[in-house]
């Protein structure tokens, strides 16, 4: 099968020592579907063994980071037991790949970073946000367990109580609040997000590689050890809630709005 431009859901751009990983579904605000989820899981292993790469910048396209799970993909996950098991196993692997990735990852967050999008940002090392960007994790609000990375990372980043507040309610976290809480390093004008994030990634790429890698590993070991049991439990119970009538009703409304 010939790959067309429309088939590309994740782009990797070579900027020398910094490689840009860009989610490329701008028409859907980079909502994650089966293909994008798979590519996001696989890309870290490829970059880790590329000797040219010293840092990675993760971003979206079309002025959005990621609007979370694509409604049609969520429908497949909810109604196909095989796809549900596959996608949740892959979700745990994705979190592990990012936590164990040896190089620094800078997230450039424009627009919404919702659900899985907010989890992806929290698994990065440093985060630059646009002033109009925001985080939100609406898992519980739509009737499913928060089974992605945020349930493991947010308590470390913003305290257990604030993590509970935002995971329970699904409330938006604007850029200024995200910086104050510790979910982002700083907020900059929207048209400067990529420039600022690239400058930071390039600065990291110029640091002594061995010292930086070992320091990142030492820090992320804490997150990785804490997340193992958490993600096993959260993903298992998320699988159960995908089949509940309450989620099915809310998913039907989401699909209707997306058409």
PDB file of C-alpha atoms in Angstrom:
ATOM      1  CA  UNK A   1       0.000   0.000   0.000  1.00  0.00           C
ATOM      2  CA  UNK A   2       1.307   3.425  -0.907  1.00  0.00           C
ATOM      3  CA  UNK A   3       1.523   5.887   1.987  1.00  0.00           C
ATOM      4  CA  UNK A   4      -0.053   9.248   1.203  1.00  0.00           C
ATOM      5  CA  UNK A   5       0.375  12.538   3.000  1.00  0.00           C
ATOM      6  CA  UNK A   6      -3.096  12.065   4.500  1.00  0.00           C
ATOM      7  CA  UNK A   7      -1.962   8.799   6.105  1.00  0.00           C
ATOM      8  CA  UNK A   8       0.790  10.481   8.123  1.00  0.00           C
ATOM      9  CA  UNK A   9      -0.411  11.029  11.677  1.00  0.00           C
ATOM     10  CA  UNK A  10       2.969  11.646  13.347  1.00  0.00           C
ATOM     11  CA  UNK A  11       5.791  13.618  11.755  1.00  0.00           C
ATOM     12  CA  UNK A  12       9.423  13.505  12.872  1.00  0.00           C
ATOM     13  CA  UNK A  13      11.557  16.429  11.742  1.00  0.00           C
ATOM     14  CA  UNK A  14      15.342  16.447  11.900  1.00  0.00           C
ATOM     15  CA  UNK A  15      16.681  19.738  13.267  1.00  0.00           C
ATOM     16  CA  UNK A  16      20.154  18.432  13.936  1.00  0.00           C
ATOM     17  CA  UNK A  17      20.613  17.528  17.584  1.00  0.00           C
ATOM     18  CA  UNK A  18      16.931  18.300  18.240  1.00  0.00           C
ATOM     19  CA  UNK A  19      14.213  16.219  16.581  1.00  0.00           C
ATOM     20  CA  UNK A  20      10.638  17.481  16.492  1.00  0.00           C
ATOM     21  CA  UNK A  21       7.864  14.921  16.988  1.00  0.00           C
ATOM     22  CA  UNK A  22       4.634  16.485  15.730  1.00  0.00           C
ATOM     23  CA  UNK A  23       1.142  15.028  16.044  1.00  0.00           C
ATOM     24  CA  UNK A  24      -0.335  15.595  12.593  1.00  0.00           C
ATOM     25  CA  UNK A  25      -4.132  15.407  12.711  1.00  0.00           C
ATOM     26  CA  UNK A  26      -4.862  19.166  12.652  1.00  0.00           C
ATOM     27  CA  UNK A  27      -8.396  18.659  11.314  1.00  0.00           C
ATOM     28  CA  UNK A  28      -9.203  16.798  14.551  1.00  0.00           C
ATOM     29  CA  UNK A  29      -7.103  19.004  16.866  1.00  0.00           C
ATOM     30  CA  UNK A  30      -4.687  16.060  16.967  1.00  0.00           C
ATOM     31  CA  UNK A  31      -7.165  13.793  18.691  1.00  0.00           C
ATOM     32  CA  UNK A  32      -5.516  10.404  19.111  1.00  0.00           C
ATOM     33  CA  UNK A  33      -6.774   7.511  16.982  1.00  0.00           C
ATOM     34  CA  UNK A  34      -5.470   3.957  16.654  1.00  0.00           C
ATOM     35  CA  UNK A  35      -2.701   4.918  14.237  1.00  0.00           C
ATOM     36  CA  UNK A  36      -1.492   7.938  16.179  1.00  0.00           C
ATOM     37  CA  UNK A  37      -1.522   6.010  19.461  1.00  0.00           C
ATOM     38  CA  UNK A  38       0.613   3.294  17.868  1.00  0.00           C
ATOM     39  CA  UNK A  39       3.039   5.800  16.358  1.00  0.00           C
ATOM     40  CA  UNK A  40       3.377   7.696  19.638  1.00  0.00           C
ATOM     41  CA  UNK A  41       4.265   4.436  21.344  1.00  0.00           C
ATOM     42  CA  UNK A  42       6.825   3.314  18.751  1.00  0.00           C
ATOM     43  CA  UNK A  43       8.644   6.571  18.031  1.00  0.00           C
ATOM     44  CA  UNK A  44      10.606   6.738  21.304  1.00  0.00           C
ATOM     45  CA  UNK A  45      12.448   3.485  20.677  1.00  0.00           C
ATOM     46  CA  UNK A  46      13.566   4.699  17.248  1.00  0.00           C
ATOM     47  CA  UNK A  47      14.774   8.050  18.515  1.00  0.00           C
ATOM     48  CA  UNK A  48      16.585   6.529  21.504  1.00  0.00           C
ATOM     49  CA  UNK A  49      19.003   4.646  19.233  1.00  0.00           C
ATOM     50  CA  UNK A  50      19.640   7.503  16.785  1.00  0.00           C
ATOM     51  CA  UNK A  51      23.113   8.828  17.636  1.00  0.00           C
ATOM     52  CA  UNK A  52      22.343  12.257  16.143  1.00  0.00           C
ATOM     53  CA  UNK A  53      19.475  12.992  18.534  1.00  0.00           C
ATOM     54  CA  UNK A  54      20.272  14.820  21.783  1.00  0.00           C
ATOM     55  CA  UNK A  55      16.809  16.223  22.631  1.00  0.00           C
ATOM     56  CA  UNK A  56      13.201  15.956  21.432  1.00  0.00           C
ATOM     57  CA  UNK A  57      10.447  18.538  21.074  1.00  0.00           C
ATOM     58  CA  UNK A  58       6.889  17.142  21.198  1.00  0.00           C
ATOM     59  CA  UNK A  59       4.113  19.294  19.747  1.00  0.00           C
ATOM     60  CA  UNK A  60       0.850  19.270  17.857  1.00  0.00           C
ATOM     61  CA  UNK A  61      -0.191  20.918  14.609  1.00  0.00           C
ATOM     62  CA  UNK A  62      -2.831  23.441  13.628  1.00  0.00           C
ATOM     63  CA  UNK A  63      -2.648  25.390  16.894  1.00  0.00           C
ATOM     64  CA  UNK A  64      -3.546  22.467  19.165  1.00  0.00           C
ATOM     65  CA  UNK A  65      -1.507  20.018  21.217  1.00  0.00           C
ATOM     66  CA  UNK A  66      -4.071  17.202  21.415  1.00  0.00           C
ATOM     67  CA  UNK A  67      -7.802  17.124  22.080  1.00  0.00           C
ATOM     68  CA  UNK A  68      -7.526  13.662  23.652  1.00  0.00           C
ATOM     69  CA  UNK A  69      -9.015  10.434  22.341  1.00  0.00           C
ATOM     70  CA  UNK A  70     -10.722  10.488  18.959  1.00  0.00           C
ATOM     71  CA  UNK A  71     -14.440   9.756  19.427  1.00  0.00           C
ATOM     72  CA  UNK A  72     -14.513   7.023  16.769  1.00  0.00           C
ATOM     73  CA  UNK A  73     -11.485   5.329  18.306  1.00  0.00           C
ATOM     74  CA  UNK A  74     -13.108   5.489  21.746  1.00  0.00           C
ATOM     75  CA  UNK A  75     -16.209   3.889  20.222  1.00  0.00           C
ATOM     76  CA  UNK A  76     -14.070   1.027  18.916  1.00  0.00           C
ATOM     77  CA  UNK A  77     -12.347   0.655  22.280  1.00  0.00           C
ATOM     78  CA  UNK A  78     -15.674   0.599  24.098  1.00  0.00           C
ATOM     79  CA  UNK A  79     -17.330  -1.930  21.800  1.00  0.00           C
ATOM     80  CA  UNK A  80     -14.505  -4.236  20.718  1.00  0.00           C
ATOM     81  CA  UNK A  81     -12.965  -6.284  23.515  1.00  0.00           C
ATOM     82  CA  UNK A  82      -9.836  -7.076  21.476  1.00  0.00           C
ATOM     83  CA  UNK A  83      -9.213  -3.427  20.606  1.00  0.00           C
ATOM     84  CA  UNK A  84      -9.877  -2.429  24.211  1.00  0.00           C
ATOM     85  CA  UNK A  85      -7.281  -4.864  25.546  1.00  0.00           C
ATOM     86  CA  UNK A  86      -4.776  -3.903  22.849  1.00  0.00           C
ATOM     87  CA  UNK A  87      -5.139  -0.149  23.306  1.00  0.00           C
ATOM     88  CA  UNK A  88      -4.923  -0.222  27.107  1.00  0.00           C
ATOM     89  CA  UNK A  89      -1.849  -2.460  27.035  1.00  0.00           C
ATOM     90  CA  UNK A  90      -0.370  -0.017  24.542  1.00  0.00           C
ATOM     91  CA  UNK A  91      -1.274   2.910  26.813  1.00  0.00           C
ATOM     92  CA  UNK A  92       0.796   1.421  29.630  1.00  0.00           C
ATOM     93  CA  UNK A  93       3.648   0.804  27.217  1.00  0.00           C
ATOM     94  CA  UNK A  94       3.480   4.391  25.929  1.00  0.00           C
ATOM     95  CA  UNK A  95       3.841   5.784  29.448  1.00  0.00           C
ATOM     96  CA  UNK A  96       6.753   3.454  30.120  1.00  0.00           C
ATOM     97  CA  UNK A  97       8.494   4.348  26.852  1.00  0.00           C
ATOM     98  CA  UNK A  98       8.327   8.053  27.665  1.00  0.00           C
ATOM     99  CA  UNK A  99       9.416   7.649  31.284  1.00  0.00           C
ATOM    100  CA  UNK A 100      12.406   5.507  30.266  1.00  0.00           C
ATOM    101  CA  UNK A 101      13.346   7.566  27.203  1.00  0.00           C
ATOM    102  CA  UNK A 102      16.963   8.601  27.880  1.00  0.00           C
ATOM    103  CA  UNK A 103      16.908  12.028  26.233  1.00  0.00           C
ATOM    104  CA  UNK A 104      15.158  15.207  27.405  1.00  0.00           C
ATOM    105  CA  UNK A 105      11.687  15.830  25.975  1.00  0.00           C
ATOM    106  CA  UNK A 106      10.300  19.366  25.774  1.00  0.00           C
ATOM    107  CA  UNK A 107       6.556  19.747  25.185  1.00  0.00           C
ATOM    108  CA  UNK A 108       5.340  22.775  23.244  1.00  0.00           C
ATOM    109  CA  UNK A 109       1.672  23.051  24.240  1.00  0.00           C
ATOM    110  CA  UNK A 110      -0.579  25.154  22.025  1.00  0.00           C
ATOM    111  CA  UNK A 111      -4.351  25.205  22.486  1.00  0.00           C
ATOM    112  CA  UNK A 112      -6.002  22.208  24.158  1.00  0.00           C
ATOM    113  CA  UNK A 113      -4.089  19.393  25.839  1.00  0.00           C
ATOM    114  CA  UNK A 114      -6.998  17.232  26.941  1.00  0.00           C
ATOM    115  CA  UNK A 115      -7.177  13.693  28.321  1.00  0.00           C
ATOM    116  CA  UNK A 116      -4.366  11.718  26.736  1.00  0.00           C
ATOM    117  CA  UNK A 117      -2.971  15.049  25.501  1.00  0.00           C
ATOM    118  CA  UNK A 118      -2.512  16.269  29.066  1.00  0.00           C
ATOM    119  CA  UNK A 119      -0.962  12.921  29.998  1.00  0.00           C
ATOM    120  CA  UNK A 120       1.550  13.162  27.153  1.00  0.00           C
ATOM    121  CA  UNK A 121       2.628  16.622  28.298  1.00  0.00           C
ATOM    122  CA  UNK A 122       3.014  15.467  31.899  1.00  0.00           C
ATOM    123  CA  UNK A 123       5.306  12.638  30.771  1.00  0.00           C
ATOM    124  CA  UNK A 124       7.666  15.143  29.145  1.00  0.00           C
ATOM    125  CA  UNK A 125      10.580  16.639  31.064  1.00  0.00           C
ATOM    126  CA  UNK A 126       9.813  20.319  30.508  1.00  0.00           C
ATOM    127  CA  UNK A 127       6.700  22.084  29.235  1.00  0.00           C
ATOM    128  CA  UNK A 128       6.271  25.437  27.493  1.00  0.00           C
ATOM    129  CA  UNK A 129       2.649  26.591  27.101  1.00  0.00           C
ATOM    130  CA  UNK A 130       0.972  29.241  25.046  1.00  0.00           C
ATOM    131  CA  UNK A 131      -0.943  31.800  27.072  1.00  0.00           C
ATOM    132  CA  UNK A 132      -4.284  30.548  25.688  1.00  0.00           C
ATOM    133  CA  UNK A 133      -3.410  26.851  26.058  1.00  0.00           C
ATOM    134  CA  UNK A 134      -4.955  24.682  28.733  1.00  0.00           C
ATOM    135  CA  UNK A 135      -4.942  21.221  30.280  1.00  0.00           C
ATOM    136  CA  UNK A 136      -7.970  19.135  31.214  1.00  0.00           C
ATOM    137  CA  UNK A 137      -8.526  15.480  32.033  1.00  0.00           C
ATOM    138  CA  UNK A 138     -12.235  14.692  31.653  1.00  0.00           C
ATOM    139  CA  UNK A 139     -12.014  10.904  32.084  1.00  0.00           C
ATOM    140  CA  UNK A 140     -14.130  10.794  35.250  1.00  0.00           C
ATOM    141  CA  UNK A 141     -16.523  13.448  33.961  1.00  0.00           C
ATOM    142  CA  UNK A 142     -17.417  11.255  30.961  1.00  0.00           C
ATOM    143  CA  UNK A 143     -17.679   8.112  33.049  1.00  0.00           C
ATOM    144  CA  UNK A 144     -14.341   6.290  32.753  1.00  0.00           C
ATOM    145  CA  UNK A 145     -11.386   5.805  35.078  1.00  0.00           C
ATOM    146  CA  UNK A 146      -8.442   8.150  34.534  1.00  0.00           C
ATOM    147  CA  UNK A 147      -6.220   5.350  33.283  1.00  0.00           C
ATOM    148  CA  UNK A 148      -3.564   7.289  31.371  1.00  0.00           C
ATOM    149  CA  UNK A 149      -0.371   8.922  32.588  1.00  0.00           C
ATOM    150  CA  UNK A 150      -1.853  11.879  34.475  1.00  0.00           C
ATOM    151  CA  UNK A 151      -3.177   9.672  37.281  1.00  0.00           C
ATOM    152  CA  UNK A 152       0.442   8.645  37.958  1.00  0.00           C
ATOM    153  CA  UNK A 153       2.277  11.893  37.207  1.00  0.00           C
ATOM    154  CA  UNK A 154       0.023  14.698  38.444  1.00  0.00           C
ATOM    155  CA  UNK A 155       0.256  13.794  42.166  1.00  0.00           C
ATOM    156  CA  UNK A 156       4.049  14.207  41.896  1.00  0.00           C
ATOM    157  CA  UNK A 157       3.848  17.448  39.941  1.00  0.00           C
ATOM    158  CA  UNK A 158       1.015  19.348  41.629  1.00  0.00           C
ATOM    159  CA  UNK A 159       0.318  17.522  44.938  1.00  0.00           C
ATOM    160  CA  UNK A 160      -2.162  14.742  45.611  1.00  0.00           C
ATOM    161  CA  UNK A 161      -4.990  17.066  46.643  1.00  0.00           C
ATOM    162  CA  UNK A 162      -4.823  19.266  43.541  1.00  0.00           C
ATOM    163  CA  UNK A 163      -4.488  16.183  41.336  1.00  0.00           C
ATOM    164  CA  UNK A 164      -7.687  14.817  42.890  1.00  0.00           C
ATOM    165  CA  UNK A 165      -9.478  18.111  42.326  1.00  0.00           C
ATOM    166  CA  UNK A 166      -8.684  18.268  38.627  1.00  0.00           C
ATOM    167  CA  UNK A 167      -8.996  14.541  37.883  1.00  0.00           C
ATOM    168  CA  UNK A 168     -12.323  14.267  39.708  1.00  0.00           C
ATOM    169  CA  UNK A 169     -13.894  17.349  38.130  1.00  0.00           C
ATOM    170  CA  UNK A 170     -12.215  17.482  34.709  1.00  0.00           C
ATOM    171  CA  UNK A 171     -11.899  21.254  35.117  1.00  0.00           C
ATOM    172  CA  UNK A 172      -9.694  23.208  32.730  1.00  0.00           C
ATOM    173  CA  UNK A 173      -6.271  24.323  33.946  1.00  0.00           C
ATOM    174  CA  UNK A 174      -5.291  27.504  32.139  1.00  0.00           C
ATOM    175  CA  UNK A 175      -1.675  28.254  31.312  1.00  0.00           C
ATOM    176  CA  UNK A 176      -1.052  30.655  34.182  1.00  0.00           C
ATOM    177  CA  UNK A 177      -2.481  28.168  36.683  1.00  0.00           C
ATOM    178  CA  UNK A 178      -0.495  25.327  35.119  1.00  0.00           C
ATOM    179  CA  UNK A 179       2.732  27.270  35.665  1.00  0.00           C
ATOM    180  CA  UNK A 180       1.755  28.089  39.245  1.00  0.00           C
ATOM    181  CA  UNK A 181       0.917  24.440  39.982  1.00  0.00           C
ATOM    182  CA  UNK A 182       4.036  23.011  38.336  1.00  0.00           C
ATOM    183  CA  UNK A 183       2.535  21.457  35.204  1.00  0.00           C
ATOM    184  CA  UNK A 184       4.503  23.842  32.986  1.00  0.00           C
ATOM    185  CA  UNK A 185       7.755  25.773  33.191  1.00  0.00           C
ATOM    186  CA  UNK A 186       6.363  28.982  31.770  1.00  0.00           C
ATOM    187  CA  UNK A 187       3.641  30.463  29.585  1.00  0.00           C
ATOM    188  CA  UNK A 188       4.560  32.598  26.583  1.00  0.00           C
ATOM    189  CA  UNK A 189       2.597  34.409  23.857  1.00  0.00           C
ATOM    190  CA  UNK A 190       0.904  31.874  21.592  1.00  0.00           C
ATOM    191  CA  UNK A 191       2.992  32.790  18.553  1.00  0.00           C
ATOM    192  CA  UNK A 192       6.223  32.172  20.479  1.00  0.00           C
ATOM    193  CA  UNK A 193       5.539  28.696  21.892  1.00  0.00           C
ATOM    194  CA  UNK A 194       7.443  26.692  19.301  1.00  0.00           C
ATOM    195  CA  UNK A 195      10.313  29.178  19.202  1.00  0.00           C
ATOM    196  CA  UNK A 196      10.716  29.137  22.983  1.00  0.00           C
ATOM    197  CA  UNK A 197      10.386  25.360  23.193  1.00  0.00           C
ATOM    198  CA  UNK A 198      12.945  24.843  20.436  1.00  0.00           C
ATOM    199  CA  UNK A 199      15.396  27.196  22.126  1.00  0.00           C
ATOM    200  CA  UNK A 200      15.018  25.243  25.358  1.00  0.00           C
ATOM    201  CA  UNK A 201      15.446  21.902  23.576  1.00  0.00           C
ATOM    202  CA  UNK A 202      18.568  23.160  21.833  1.00  0.00           C
ATOM    203  CA  UNK A 203      19.975  24.344  25.150  1.00  0.00           C
ATOM    204  CA  UNK A 204      19.411  20.877  26.610  1.00  0.00           C
ATOM    205  CA  UNK A 205      20.978  19.260  23.548  1.00  0.00           C
ATOM    206  CA  UNK A 206      24.181  21.207  24.186  1.00  0.00           C
ATOM    207  CA  UNK A 207      24.576  20.027  27.792  1.00  0.00           C
ATOM    208  CA  UNK A 208      26.985  17.188  28.699  1.00  0.00           C
ATOM    209  CA  UNK A 209      25.041  14.157  27.477  1.00  0.00           C
ATOM    210  CA  UNK A 210      26.025  11.565  30.062  1.00  0.00           C
ATOM    211  CA  UNK A 211      25.361  13.820  33.034  1.00  0.00           C
ATOM    212  CA  UNK A 212      21.986  14.889  31.654  1.00  0.00           C
ATOM    213  CA  UNK A 213      20.874  11.364  30.819  1.00  0.00           C
ATOM    214  CA  UNK A 214      21.817   9.990  34.223  1.00  0.00           C
ATOM    215  CA  UNK A 215      20.138  12.888  36.013  1.00  0.00           C
ATOM    216  CA  UNK A 216      16.944  12.371  34.019  1.00  0.00           C
ATOM    217  CA  UNK A 217      17.045   8.644  34.761  1.00  0.00           C
ATOM    218  CA  UNK A 218      17.484   9.246  38.488  1.00  0.00           C
ATOM    219  CA  UNK A 219      14.514  11.626  38.541  1.00  0.00           C
ATOM    220  CA  UNK A 220      12.235   9.487  36.391  1.00  0.00           C
ATOM    221  CA  UNK A 221      12.983   6.325  38.373  1.00  0.00           C
ATOM    222  CA  UNK A 222      10.793   7.797  41.086  1.00  0.00           C
ATOM    223  CA  UNK A 223       7.897   8.309  38.685  1.00  0.00           C
ATOM    224  CA  UNK A 224       8.397   4.942  37.037  1.00  0.00           C
ATOM    225  CA  UNK A 225       8.425   3.012  40.305  1.00  0.00           C
ATOM    226  CA  UNK A 226       5.324   4.802  41.531  1.00  0.00           C
ATOM    227  CA  UNK A 227       3.452   4.402  38.245  1.00  0.00           C
ATOM    228  CA  UNK A 228       3.803   0.645  37.725  1.00  0.00           C
ATOM    229  CA  UNK A 229       1.044  -0.474  40.086  1.00  0.00           C
ATOM    230  CA  UNK A 230      -1.005   2.668  39.512  1.00  0.00           C
ATOM    231  CA  UNK A 231      -1.233   2.213  35.740  1.00  0.00           C
ATOM    232  CA  UNK A 232      -1.902  -1.520  36.029  1.00  0.00           C
ATOM    233  CA  UNK A 233      -4.886  -0.854  38.285  1.00  0.00           C
ATOM    234  CA  UNK A 234      -6.113   2.272  36.468  1.00  0.00           C
ATOM    235  CA  UNK A 235      -6.017   0.697  33.017  1.00  0.00           C
ATOM    236  CA  UNK A 236      -7.720  -2.491  34.229  1.00  0.00           C
ATOM    237  CA  UNK A 237     -10.564  -0.566  35.832  1.00  0.00           C
ATOM    238  CA  UNK A 238     -10.749   1.851  32.882  1.00  0.00           C
ATOM    239  CA  UNK A 239     -11.404  -1.176  30.665  1.00  0.00           C
ATOM    240  CA  UNK A 240     -14.400  -2.057  32.820  1.00  0.00           C
ATOM    241  CA  UNK A 241     -15.881   1.450  32.777  1.00  0.00           C
ATOM    242  CA  UNK A 242     -15.709   1.652  28.962  1.00  0.00           C
ATOM    243  CA  UNK A 243     -18.604  -0.815  28.863  1.00  0.00           C
ATOM    244  CA  UNK A 244     -20.885   1.000  31.319  1.00  0.00           C
ATOM    245  CA  UNK A 245     -24.129   2.599  30.031  1.00  0.00           C
ATOM    246  CA  UNK A 246     -23.230   6.034  31.440  1.00  0.00           C
ATOM    247  CA  UNK A 247     -20.055   6.221  29.352  1.00  0.00           C
ATOM    248  CA  UNK A 248     -21.840   4.837  26.304  1.00  0.00           C
ATOM    249  CA  UNK A 249     -24.390   7.671  26.508  1.00  0.00           C
ATOM    250  CA  UNK A 250     -21.735  10.338  26.857  1.00  0.00           C
ATOM    251  CA  UNK A 251     -19.677   8.808  24.038  1.00  0.00           C
ATOM    252  CA  UNK A 252     -22.710   8.847  21.740  1.00  0.00           C
ATOM    253  CA  UNK A 253     -23.088  12.569  22.419  1.00  0.00           C
ATOM    254  CA  UNK A 254     -19.375  13.114  21.713  1.00  0.00           C
ATOM    255  CA  UNK A 255     -19.605  11.267  18.405  1.00  0.00           C
ATOM    256  CA  UNK A 256     -22.660  13.260  17.414  1.00  0.00           C
ATOM    257  CA  UNK A 257     -20.865  16.555  18.076  1.00  0.00           C
ATOM    258  CA  UNK A 258     -17.767  15.463  16.125  1.00  0.00           C
ATOM    259  CA  UNK A 259     -19.682  14.660  12.919  1.00  0.00           C
TER     260      UNK A 259
END
